[in-house]
Coordinates of C-alpha atoms and ligand atoms in Angstrom, one line a residue:
X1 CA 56.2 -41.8 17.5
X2 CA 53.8 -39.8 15.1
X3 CA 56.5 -37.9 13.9
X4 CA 56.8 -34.4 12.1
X5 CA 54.0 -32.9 10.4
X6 CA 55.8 -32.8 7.1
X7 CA 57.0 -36.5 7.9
X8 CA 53.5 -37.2 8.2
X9 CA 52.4 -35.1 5.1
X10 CA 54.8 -36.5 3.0
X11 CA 53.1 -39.9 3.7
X12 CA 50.1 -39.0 3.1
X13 CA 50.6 -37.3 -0.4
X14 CA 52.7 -40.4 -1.3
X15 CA 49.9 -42.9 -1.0
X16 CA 52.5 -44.6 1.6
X17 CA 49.8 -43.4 4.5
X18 CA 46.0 -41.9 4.2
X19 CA 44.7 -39.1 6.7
X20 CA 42.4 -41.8 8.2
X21 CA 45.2 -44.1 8.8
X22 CA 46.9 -41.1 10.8
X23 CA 43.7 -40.5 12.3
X24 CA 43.3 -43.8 13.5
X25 CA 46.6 -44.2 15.0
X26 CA 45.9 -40.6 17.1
X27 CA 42.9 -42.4 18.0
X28 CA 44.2 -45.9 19.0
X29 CA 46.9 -44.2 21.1
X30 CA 44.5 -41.6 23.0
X31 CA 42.4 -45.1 23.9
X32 CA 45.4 -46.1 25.1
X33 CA 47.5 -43.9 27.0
X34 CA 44.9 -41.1 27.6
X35 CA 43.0 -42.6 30.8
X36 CA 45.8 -41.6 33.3
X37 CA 46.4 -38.0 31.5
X38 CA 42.6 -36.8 30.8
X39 CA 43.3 -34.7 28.3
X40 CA 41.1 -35.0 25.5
X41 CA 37.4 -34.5 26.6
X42 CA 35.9 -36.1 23.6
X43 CA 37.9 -37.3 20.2
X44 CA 34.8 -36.4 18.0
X45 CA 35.8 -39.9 16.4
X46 CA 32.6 -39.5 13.5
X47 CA 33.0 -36.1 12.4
X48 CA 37.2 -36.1 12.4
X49 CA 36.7 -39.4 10.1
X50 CA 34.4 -37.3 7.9
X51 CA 37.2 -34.7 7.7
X52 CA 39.9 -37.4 7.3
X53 CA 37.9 -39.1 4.4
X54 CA 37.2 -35.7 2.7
X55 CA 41.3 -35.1 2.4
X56 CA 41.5 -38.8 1.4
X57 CA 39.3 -37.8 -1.7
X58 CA 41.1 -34.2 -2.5
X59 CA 44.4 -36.4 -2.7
X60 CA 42.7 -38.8 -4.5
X61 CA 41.3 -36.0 -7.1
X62 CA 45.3 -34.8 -7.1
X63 CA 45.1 -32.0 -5.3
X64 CA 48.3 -31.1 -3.2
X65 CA 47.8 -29.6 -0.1
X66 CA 51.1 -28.9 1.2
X67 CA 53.0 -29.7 4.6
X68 CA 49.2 -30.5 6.7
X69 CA 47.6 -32.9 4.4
X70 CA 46.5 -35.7 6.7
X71 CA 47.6 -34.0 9.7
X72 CA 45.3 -34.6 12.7
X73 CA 45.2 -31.6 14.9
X74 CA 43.6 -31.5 18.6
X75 CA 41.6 -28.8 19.3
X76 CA 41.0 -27.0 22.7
X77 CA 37.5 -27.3 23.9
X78 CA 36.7 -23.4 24.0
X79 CA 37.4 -23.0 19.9
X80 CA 34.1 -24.3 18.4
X81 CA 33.6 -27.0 15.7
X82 CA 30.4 -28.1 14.2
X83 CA 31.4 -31.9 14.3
X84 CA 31.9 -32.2 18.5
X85 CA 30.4 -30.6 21.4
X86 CA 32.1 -27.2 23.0
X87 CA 32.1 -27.4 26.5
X88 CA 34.7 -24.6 27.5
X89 CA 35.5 -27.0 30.6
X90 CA 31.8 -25.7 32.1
X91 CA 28.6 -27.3 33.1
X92 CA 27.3 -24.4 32.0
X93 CA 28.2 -25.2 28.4
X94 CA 27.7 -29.3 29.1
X95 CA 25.3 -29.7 25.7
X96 CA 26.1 -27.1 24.0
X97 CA 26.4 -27.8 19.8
X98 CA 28.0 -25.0 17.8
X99 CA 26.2 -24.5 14.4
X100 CA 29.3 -23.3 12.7
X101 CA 33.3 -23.8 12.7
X102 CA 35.5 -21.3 14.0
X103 CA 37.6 -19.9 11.4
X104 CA 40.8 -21.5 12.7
X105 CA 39.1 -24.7 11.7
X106 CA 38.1 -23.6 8.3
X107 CA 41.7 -23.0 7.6
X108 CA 42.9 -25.9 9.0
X109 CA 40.6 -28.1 7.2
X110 CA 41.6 -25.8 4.0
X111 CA 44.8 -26.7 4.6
X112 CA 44.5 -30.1 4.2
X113 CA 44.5 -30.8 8.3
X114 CA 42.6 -32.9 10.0
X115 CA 40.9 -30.9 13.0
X116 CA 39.6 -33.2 15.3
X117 CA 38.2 -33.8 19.4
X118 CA 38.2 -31.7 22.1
X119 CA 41.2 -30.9 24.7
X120 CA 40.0 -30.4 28.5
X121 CA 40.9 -26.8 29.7
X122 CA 40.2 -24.6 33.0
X123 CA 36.8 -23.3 32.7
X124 CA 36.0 -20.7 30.1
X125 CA 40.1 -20.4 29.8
X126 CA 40.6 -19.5 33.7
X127 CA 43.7 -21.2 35.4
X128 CA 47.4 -22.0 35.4
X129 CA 46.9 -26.1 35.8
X130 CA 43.8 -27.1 33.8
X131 CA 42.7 -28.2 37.6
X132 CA 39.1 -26.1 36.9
X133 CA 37.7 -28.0 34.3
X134 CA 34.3 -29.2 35.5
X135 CA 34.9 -32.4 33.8
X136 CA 38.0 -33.6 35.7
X137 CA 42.1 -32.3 36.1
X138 CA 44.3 -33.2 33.6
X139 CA 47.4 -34.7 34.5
X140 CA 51.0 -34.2 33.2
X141 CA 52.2 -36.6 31.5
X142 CA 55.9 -36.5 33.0
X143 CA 54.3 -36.7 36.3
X144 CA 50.6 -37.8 36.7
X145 CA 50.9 -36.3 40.2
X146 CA 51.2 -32.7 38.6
X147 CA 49.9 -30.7 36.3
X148 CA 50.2 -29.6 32.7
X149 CA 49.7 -25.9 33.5
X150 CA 46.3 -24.1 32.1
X151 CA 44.4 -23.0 30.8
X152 CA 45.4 -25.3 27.5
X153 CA 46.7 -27.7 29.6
X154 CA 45.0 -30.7 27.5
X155 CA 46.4 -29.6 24.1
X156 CA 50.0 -29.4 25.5
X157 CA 49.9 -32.8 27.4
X158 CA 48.4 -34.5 24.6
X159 CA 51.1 -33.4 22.0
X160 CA 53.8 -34.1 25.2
X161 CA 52.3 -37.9 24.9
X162 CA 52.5 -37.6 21.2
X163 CA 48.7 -38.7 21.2
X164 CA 48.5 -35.9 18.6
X165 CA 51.2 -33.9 16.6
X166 CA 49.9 -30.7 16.7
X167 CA 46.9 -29.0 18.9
X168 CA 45.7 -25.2 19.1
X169 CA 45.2 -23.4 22.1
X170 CA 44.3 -19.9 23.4
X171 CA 46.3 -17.4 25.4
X172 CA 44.8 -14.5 27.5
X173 CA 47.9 -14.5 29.8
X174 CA 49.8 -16.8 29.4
X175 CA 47.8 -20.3 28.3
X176 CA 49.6 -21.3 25.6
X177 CA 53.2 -20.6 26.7
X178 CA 53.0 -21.5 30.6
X179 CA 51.6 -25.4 29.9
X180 CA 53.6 -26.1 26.7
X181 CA 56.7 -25.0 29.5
X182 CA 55.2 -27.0 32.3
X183 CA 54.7 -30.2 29.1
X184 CA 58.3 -29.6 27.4
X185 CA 56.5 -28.8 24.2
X186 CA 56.3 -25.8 21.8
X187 CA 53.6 -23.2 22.4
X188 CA 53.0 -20.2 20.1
X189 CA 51.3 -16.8 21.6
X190 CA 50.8 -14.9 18.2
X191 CA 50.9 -11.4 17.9
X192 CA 47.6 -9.9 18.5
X193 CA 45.2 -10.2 15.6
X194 CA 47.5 -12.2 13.7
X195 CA 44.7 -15.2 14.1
X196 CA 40.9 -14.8 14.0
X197 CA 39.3 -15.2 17.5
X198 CA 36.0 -15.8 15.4
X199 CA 34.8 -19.3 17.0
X200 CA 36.6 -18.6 19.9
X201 CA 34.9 -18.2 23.2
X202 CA 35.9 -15.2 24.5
X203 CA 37.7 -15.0 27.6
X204 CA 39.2 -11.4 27.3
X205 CA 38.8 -10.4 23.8
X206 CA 41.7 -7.6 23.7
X207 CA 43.8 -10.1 25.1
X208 CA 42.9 -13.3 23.7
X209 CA 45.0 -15.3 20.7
X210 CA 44.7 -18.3 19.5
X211 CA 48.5 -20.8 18.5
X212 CA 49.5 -23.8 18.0
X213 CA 51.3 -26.3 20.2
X214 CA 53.5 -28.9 18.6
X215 CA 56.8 -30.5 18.9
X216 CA 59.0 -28.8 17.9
X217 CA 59.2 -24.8 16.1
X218 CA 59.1 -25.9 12.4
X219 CA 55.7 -28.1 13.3
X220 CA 54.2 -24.6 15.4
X221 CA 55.0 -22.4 12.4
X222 CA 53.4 -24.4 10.0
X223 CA 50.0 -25.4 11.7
X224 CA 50.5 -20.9 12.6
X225 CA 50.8 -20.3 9.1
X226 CA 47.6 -22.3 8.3
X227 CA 45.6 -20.5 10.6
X228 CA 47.1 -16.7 10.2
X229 CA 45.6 -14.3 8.3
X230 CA 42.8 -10.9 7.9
X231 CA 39.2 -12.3 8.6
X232 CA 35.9 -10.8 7.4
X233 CA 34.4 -12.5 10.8
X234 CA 36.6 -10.9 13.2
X235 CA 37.7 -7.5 12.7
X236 CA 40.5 -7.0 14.9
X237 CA 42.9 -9.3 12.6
X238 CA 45.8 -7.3 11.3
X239 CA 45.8 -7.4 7.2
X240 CA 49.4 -7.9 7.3
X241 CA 51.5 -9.3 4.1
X242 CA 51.2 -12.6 4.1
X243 CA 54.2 -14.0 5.5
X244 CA 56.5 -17.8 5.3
X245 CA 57.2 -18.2 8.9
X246 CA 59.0 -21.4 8.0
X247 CA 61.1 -20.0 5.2
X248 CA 63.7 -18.2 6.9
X249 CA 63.7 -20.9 10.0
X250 CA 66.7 -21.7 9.2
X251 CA 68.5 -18.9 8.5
X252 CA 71.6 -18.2 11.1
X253 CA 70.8 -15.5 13.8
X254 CA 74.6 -14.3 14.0
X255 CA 74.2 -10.2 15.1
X256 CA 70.8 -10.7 16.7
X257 CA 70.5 -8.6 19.2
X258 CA 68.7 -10.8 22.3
X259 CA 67.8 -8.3 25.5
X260 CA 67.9 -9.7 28.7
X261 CA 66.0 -8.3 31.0
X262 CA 67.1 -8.4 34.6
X263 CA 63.6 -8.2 36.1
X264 CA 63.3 -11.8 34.7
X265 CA 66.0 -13.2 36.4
X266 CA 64.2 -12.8 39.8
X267 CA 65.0 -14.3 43.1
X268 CA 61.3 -15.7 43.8
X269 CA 62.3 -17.9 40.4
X270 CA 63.3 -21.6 41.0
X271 CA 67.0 -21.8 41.2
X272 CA 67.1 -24.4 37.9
X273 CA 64.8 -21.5 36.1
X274 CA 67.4 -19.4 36.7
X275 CA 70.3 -21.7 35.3
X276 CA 67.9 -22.5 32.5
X277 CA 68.2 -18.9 31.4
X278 CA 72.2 -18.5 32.0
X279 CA 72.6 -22.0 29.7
X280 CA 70.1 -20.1 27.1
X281 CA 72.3 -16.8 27.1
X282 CA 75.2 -18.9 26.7
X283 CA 74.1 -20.9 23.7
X284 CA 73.1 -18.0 21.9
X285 CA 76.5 -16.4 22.4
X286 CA 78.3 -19.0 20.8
X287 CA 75.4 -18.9 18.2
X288 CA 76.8 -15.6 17.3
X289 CA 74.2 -13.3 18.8
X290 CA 74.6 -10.1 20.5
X291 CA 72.7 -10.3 24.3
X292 CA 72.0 -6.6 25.7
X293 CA 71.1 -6.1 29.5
X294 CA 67.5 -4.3 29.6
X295 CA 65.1 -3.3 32.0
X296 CA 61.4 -4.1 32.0
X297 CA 60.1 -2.4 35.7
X298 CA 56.6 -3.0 34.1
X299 CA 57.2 -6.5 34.5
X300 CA 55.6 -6.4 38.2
X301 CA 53.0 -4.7 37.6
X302 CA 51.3 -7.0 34.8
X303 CA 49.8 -9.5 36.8
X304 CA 47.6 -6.6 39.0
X305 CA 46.8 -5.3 35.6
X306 CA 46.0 -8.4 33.6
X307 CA 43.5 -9.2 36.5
X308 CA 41.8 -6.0 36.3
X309 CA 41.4 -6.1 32.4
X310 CA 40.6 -9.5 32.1
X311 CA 38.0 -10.2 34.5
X312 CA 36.2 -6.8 33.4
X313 CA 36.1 -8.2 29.6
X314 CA 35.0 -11.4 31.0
X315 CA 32.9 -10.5 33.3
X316 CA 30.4 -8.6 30.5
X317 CA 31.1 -11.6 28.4
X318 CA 29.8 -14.4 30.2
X319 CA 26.5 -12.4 31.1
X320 CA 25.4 -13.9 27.8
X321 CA 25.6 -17.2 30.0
X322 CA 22.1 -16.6 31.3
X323 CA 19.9 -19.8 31.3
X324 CA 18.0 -18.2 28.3
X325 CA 19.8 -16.6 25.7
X326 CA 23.0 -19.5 26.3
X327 CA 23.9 -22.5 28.8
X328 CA 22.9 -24.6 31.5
X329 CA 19.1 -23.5 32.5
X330 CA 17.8 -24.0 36.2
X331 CA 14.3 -23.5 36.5
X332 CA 12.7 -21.3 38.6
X333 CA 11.2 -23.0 42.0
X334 CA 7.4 -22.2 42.2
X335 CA 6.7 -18.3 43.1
X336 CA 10.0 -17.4 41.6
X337 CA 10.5 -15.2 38.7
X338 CA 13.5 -14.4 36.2
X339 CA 15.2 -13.4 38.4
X340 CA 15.9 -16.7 40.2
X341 CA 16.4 -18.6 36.7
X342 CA 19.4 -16.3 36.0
X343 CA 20.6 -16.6 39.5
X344 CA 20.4 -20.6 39.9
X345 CA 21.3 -20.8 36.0
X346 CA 24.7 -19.0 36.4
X347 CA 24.9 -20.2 40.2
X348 CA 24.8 -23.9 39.1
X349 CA 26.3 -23.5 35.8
X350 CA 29.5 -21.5 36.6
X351 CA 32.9 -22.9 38.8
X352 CA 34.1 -21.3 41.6
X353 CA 37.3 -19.3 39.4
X354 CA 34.4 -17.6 37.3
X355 CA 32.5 -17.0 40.0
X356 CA 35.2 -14.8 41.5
X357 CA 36.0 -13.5 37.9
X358 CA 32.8 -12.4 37.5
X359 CA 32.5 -10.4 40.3
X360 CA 36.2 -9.1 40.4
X361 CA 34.9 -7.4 36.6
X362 CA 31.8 -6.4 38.1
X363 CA 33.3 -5.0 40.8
X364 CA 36.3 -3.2 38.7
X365 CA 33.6 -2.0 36.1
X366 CA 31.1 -0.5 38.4
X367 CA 30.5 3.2 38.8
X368 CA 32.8 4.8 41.4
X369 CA 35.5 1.8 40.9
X370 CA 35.8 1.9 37.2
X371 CA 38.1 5.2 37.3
X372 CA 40.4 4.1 40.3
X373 CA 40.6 0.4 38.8
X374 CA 39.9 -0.4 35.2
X375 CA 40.5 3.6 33.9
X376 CA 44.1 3.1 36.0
X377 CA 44.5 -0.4 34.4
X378 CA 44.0 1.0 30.7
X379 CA 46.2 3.5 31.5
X380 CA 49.1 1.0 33.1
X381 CA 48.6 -1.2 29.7
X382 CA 49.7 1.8 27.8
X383 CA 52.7 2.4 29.9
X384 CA 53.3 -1.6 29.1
X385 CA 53.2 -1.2 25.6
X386 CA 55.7 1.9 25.3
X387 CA 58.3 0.1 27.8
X388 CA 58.2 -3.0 25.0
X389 CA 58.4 -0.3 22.1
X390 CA 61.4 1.0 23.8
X391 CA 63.2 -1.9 24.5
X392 CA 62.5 -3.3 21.0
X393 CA 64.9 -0.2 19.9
X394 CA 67.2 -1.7 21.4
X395 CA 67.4 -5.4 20.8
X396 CA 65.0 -8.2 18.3
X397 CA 64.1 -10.8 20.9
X398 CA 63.7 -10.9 24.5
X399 CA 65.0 -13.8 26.2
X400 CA 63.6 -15.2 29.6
X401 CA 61.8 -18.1 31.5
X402 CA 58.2 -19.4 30.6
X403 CA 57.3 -19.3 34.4
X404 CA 59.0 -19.1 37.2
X405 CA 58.9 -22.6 38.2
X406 CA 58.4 -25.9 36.7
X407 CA 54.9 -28.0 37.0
X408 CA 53.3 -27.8 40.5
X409 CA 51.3 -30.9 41.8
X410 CA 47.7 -31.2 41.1
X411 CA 45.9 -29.6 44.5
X412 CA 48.7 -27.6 46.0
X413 CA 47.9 -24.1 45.0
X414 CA 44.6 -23.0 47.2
X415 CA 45.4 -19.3 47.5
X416 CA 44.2 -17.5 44.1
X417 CA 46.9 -15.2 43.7
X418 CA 49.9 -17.9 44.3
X419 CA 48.1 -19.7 41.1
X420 CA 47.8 -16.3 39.4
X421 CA 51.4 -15.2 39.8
X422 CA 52.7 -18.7 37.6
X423 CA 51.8 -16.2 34.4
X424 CA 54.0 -13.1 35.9
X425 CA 56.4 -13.4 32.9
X426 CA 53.6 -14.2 30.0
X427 CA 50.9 -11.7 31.1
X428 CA 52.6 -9.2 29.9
X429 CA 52.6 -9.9 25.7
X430 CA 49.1 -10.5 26.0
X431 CA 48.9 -6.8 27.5
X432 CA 51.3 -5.4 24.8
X433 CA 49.6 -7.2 22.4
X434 CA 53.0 -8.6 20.9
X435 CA 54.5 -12.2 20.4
X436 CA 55.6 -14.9 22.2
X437 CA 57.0 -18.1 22.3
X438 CA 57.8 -21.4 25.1
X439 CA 60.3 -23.9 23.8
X440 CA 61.7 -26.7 25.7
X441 CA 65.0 -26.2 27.6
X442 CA 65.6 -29.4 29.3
X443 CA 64.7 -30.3 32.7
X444 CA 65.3 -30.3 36.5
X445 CA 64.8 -33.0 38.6
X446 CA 62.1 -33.2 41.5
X447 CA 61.2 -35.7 43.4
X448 CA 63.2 -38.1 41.7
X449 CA 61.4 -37.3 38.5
X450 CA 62.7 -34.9 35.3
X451 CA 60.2 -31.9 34.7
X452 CA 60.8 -29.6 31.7
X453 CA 61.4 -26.0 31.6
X454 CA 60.4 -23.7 29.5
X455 CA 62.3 -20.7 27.7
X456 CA 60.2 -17.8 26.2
X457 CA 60.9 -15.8 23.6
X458 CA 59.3 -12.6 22.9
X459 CA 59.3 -10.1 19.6
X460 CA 57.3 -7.2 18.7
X461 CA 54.0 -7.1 17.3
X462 CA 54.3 -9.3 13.9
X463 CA 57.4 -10.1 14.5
X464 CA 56.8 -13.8 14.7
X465 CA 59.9 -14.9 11.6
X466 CA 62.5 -13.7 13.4
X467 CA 61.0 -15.3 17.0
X468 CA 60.2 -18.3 15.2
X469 CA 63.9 -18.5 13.5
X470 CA 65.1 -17.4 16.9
X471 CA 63.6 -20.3 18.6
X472 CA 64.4 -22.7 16.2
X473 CA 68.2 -21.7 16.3
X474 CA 68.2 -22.5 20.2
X475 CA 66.4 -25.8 19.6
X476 CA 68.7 -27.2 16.8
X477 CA 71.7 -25.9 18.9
X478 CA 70.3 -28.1 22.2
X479 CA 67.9 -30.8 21.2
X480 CA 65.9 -30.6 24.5
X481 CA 62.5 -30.7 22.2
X482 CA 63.5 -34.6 22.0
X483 CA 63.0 -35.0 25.4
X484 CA 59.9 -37.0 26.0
X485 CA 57.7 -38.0 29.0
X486 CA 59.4 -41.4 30.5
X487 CA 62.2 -41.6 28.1
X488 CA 65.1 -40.1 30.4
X489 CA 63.3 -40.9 33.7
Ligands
LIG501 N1 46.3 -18.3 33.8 C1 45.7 -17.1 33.4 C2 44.3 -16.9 33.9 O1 43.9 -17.6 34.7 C3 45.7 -17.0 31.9 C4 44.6 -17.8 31.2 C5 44.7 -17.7 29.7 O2 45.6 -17.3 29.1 N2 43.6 -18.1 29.1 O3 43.6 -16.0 33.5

C-alpha cells in the first residue's frame, strides 16, 4: 500500500521517508506486478531519480513543499517530459525526445512532486480500451482478460495496482473519466482551460484537458491543484482566482441541488449501471441533498458531434506527422519523390484508428462537406452548451454513470462505433467545455469476477469545489474507493 499523498508527504518532510525511497518502492513494485498489466511504457528510472534527489536536497535546505513533496506521479505518454521518451502509443513517435517539459510537469516538479515514466495509452489519445497502442494492450488489473478503458488506460490501471499514487491523464471525450470507471479509481476532467495543454500532444485542442487520477478525491484535488492555473504558453487557460479545491472537501452538501437526468438512465445501460445510479441518488438523499429530475435531449447527439469535431482538429493536427517536419521517416523507393515519403511516412507510422481519424477530419473539413458536417457540428456544440447552462439553473451537480457498462474484454469490440458509443455520457463536458468527475461506486460481478463502476459527476465550467466536495461526500458516505483489484475477489 503506498498510501495517501499527504500520508506520503508527511513522510517525506519528516525525514521518516525520502522521495527516492518512495520512488524506489513505485519502482520495485512496477518490476513486480506490472508484466501482466503493461501499463507503464517506460519508468524513466535515471531522470525520475534526478527529480527525486533534487526534492531530497530542497528538504534538506528546509524548504516545505506542502502535501506533494516526494510524491511520485505517473505520467501518460502523450504529455511530454524532457527526462523519458514521448511515444503517444505510435510508431510514428517511436524515438521521439522532447527538448522541454510540459507545463504540467513544471508544476508538478514545483510542487515538490516527483513526475516520473511513461503510461501506455491508445494512439495519439484514440480509444476507449488503451487496445491501440502500438506498443502492446494494457490489461485491467481486476481482470487481465479486460481492459482498463482508454485512452489513459495505463495511468488508471497503474494507480488501480497502487504501482503509483497518483498519474495525469488527458480527456478529449471522455479519457480520463471512462478508464478511472472501468479501474475503480478517481479520474478528474477539469473544466476547460483550467490546466495548460502546453506539452500536450494535441488530440482535439478545443476539447482536450489534462487531470489527475488517484485514489481517492482528496489525492485528485491536490495533484489538480498543483497543476491548475493561467499559462503564458498556452493561451486558452482561464485566469481564474486561484482556488483551494481541498479546502472545502469536507464541508457537508446538505441543500445541494443534484439533477438527475433521465436520458442517463437509459435502457441500452447495463442493468448494475442502472442500480449503481439508484444506490447514488439514495445516498445523497440521506446526505441531505436535494435531487431534481432534468432533461438533457442533447445527450444523444454528442457522440455524432464529438466525432465530427474531433477528428477535424485532429486530422489538421497530425499533418505535422509528416516524415520531415516530425515522426517516423520512410524513405522514398528510387524514382519516387516527396510525395511517397509523406505517404509511406504516415502510412507506416500511423495505426489503423488514426488512419480513419484522419480521413473522417479530412473528409468533414473538405469544401462541400464542411457546411453540412463540421459548420452543423459547431453549431450542435452550441446548442450543447446552452442545454448545460440551463440545466445548471436549476441544480449544482449532475449525477449519472461514467459509461454505460463496466470493462469489456480485450478484443471484443471490432465495430468502430460500438467502441465509440462507451464515451456517450463523457463526450459531452468535453463539448461544453465544463467539469467532470468518475468515482468508484462499487462493483458488479461478471464472470465470476467483481468489476467496478463508475459514478460521474458533472458541474459547470470552474465549478470543480463544489464537484470535488460533492464527490468526496459520496465517497466518505460509501467507501467503495477501498476496493482494490484481488482484495474482494
Ligand atoms: N474514446 C474517445 C476517443 O476515442 C475519447 C478519447 C479521449 O478522450 N482522448 O476519441
Amino acid at each position: 500500500m503506498t498510501g495517501s499523498l499527504r500520508t506520503i508527504s508527511d513522510r517525506v518532510r519528516d525525514g521518516s521517508s525520502s522521495a527516492v525511497a518512495e520512488l524506489d518502492r513505485c519502482l520495485e513494485r512496477i518490476a513486480r506486478d506490472d508484466g501482466p498489466i503493461g501499463s507503464f511504457q517506460c519508468t524513466g528510472a535515471d531522470a525520475a531519480r534526478e527529480r527525486a534527489e533534487a526534492v531530497d536536497r530542497r528538504i534538506a535546505a528546509g524548504e516545505d513543499m506542502g502535501p506533494l513533496a516526494g510524491v511520485p506521479i505517473a505520467i501518460k505518454d502523450n504529455i511530454v517530459s524532457r527526462g523519458e521518451p514521448t511515444t503517444c502509443g505510435s510508431r510514428m513517435l517511436e524515438d521521439f525526445h522532447s527538448p522541454y517539459d510540459a507545463t504540467v510537469i513544471t508544476k508538478l516538479i514545483e510542487a515538490g512532486a516527483v513526475p516520473f515514466g511513461k503510461t501506455r495509452c491508445d494512439e495519439f489519445a484514440m480509444g476507449s480500451g488503451t487496445e491501440y497502442c502500438a506498443f502492446g494492450p494494457v490489461h485491467n488489473p481486476w481482470d487481465l482478460d479486460r481492459v482498463p478503458g482508454g485512452s489513459s488506460g495505463g495511468s488508471a490501471a497503474a494507480v488501480a495496482a497502487e504501482l503509483c499514487p497518483a498519474s495525469l491523464g488527458s480527456d478529449t471525450g471522455g479519457s480520463i473519466r471512462q478508464p478511472a470507471s472501468l479501474c475503480g479509481v478517481v479520474g478528474i476532467k477539469p473544466t476547460y482551460g483550467r490546466v495548460s495543454r502546453y506539452g500536450l500532444v494535441s488530440f482535439g485542442p478545443s476539447l482536450d484537458q489534462i487531470g489527475p487520477f488517484a485514489r481517492s478525491v482528496e489525492d485528485a484535488a491536490l495533484v489538480l491543484q498543483a497543476i491548475a492555473g493561467e499559462d503564458i504558453h498556452d493561451s486558452t487557460t482561464i485566469d481564474s482566482p486561484a482556488e483551494d479545491f481541498t479546502t472545502s472537501l469536507h464541508e457537508p452538501i446538505e441543500g445541494l441541488r443534484i439533477g438527475l437526468p433521465s436520458e442517463y438512465l437509459d435502457a441500452h445501460n447495463d442493468d448494475a449501471v442502472n442500480a449503481m445510479v439508484h444506490a447514488a441518488v439514495e445516498t445523497y438523499r440521506g446526505l441531505g441533498a436535494e435531487i431534481v429530475d432534468v432533461t438533457l435531449p442533447l445527450t444523444d447527439v454528442g457522440i455524432a458531434t464529438y466525432y465530427v469535431i474531433g477528428p477535424a482538429e485532429a486530422s489538421s493536427n497530425l499533418a505535422r506527422f509528416d516524415g520531415i517536419r516530425y515522426g517516423r521517416r520512410v524513405e522514398p523507393a528510387a524514382g519516387e519523390g516527396l510525395f511517397e515519403l509523406y505517404a509511406r511516412s504516415r502510412g507506416e507510422g500511423f495505426g489503423p484508428e488514426v488512419r480513419r481519424r484522419i480521413m473522417l477530419g479530412t473528409y468533414v473539413l473538405s469544401a462541400g462537406y464542411y457546411d453540412a458536417y463540421y459548420k452543423r457540428a459547431l453549431q450542435v456544440r452550441r446548442l450543447i452548451r446552452r442545454e448545460f447552462e440551463d440545466v445548471f439553473r436549476r441544480c449544482d451537480v449532475l449525477l449519472g454513470p461514467t459509461t454505460p457498462a463496466p470493462a469489456f474484454r480485450i478484443g471484443s469490440i471490432s465495430d468502430p462505433l460500438a467502441m465509440y458509443l462507451c464515451d456517450r455520457y463523457t463526450v459531452n463536458a468535453n463539448i461544453a467545455g465544463i467539469c467532470g468527475i468518475s468515482i468508484p461506486a462499487g462493483c458488479t460481478e461478471v464472470d465470476g469476477k467483481p468489476l467496478p463502476l463508475g459514478l460521474q459527476l458533472q458541474a459547470p465550467a470552474l465549478g470543480e469545489s463544489t464537484l470535488l466536495r460533492a464527490a468526496r461526500m459520496y465517497e466518505a458516505a460509501t467507501n467503495h474507493h477501498e476496493a482494490r483489484p484481488g482484495s474482494n475477489a
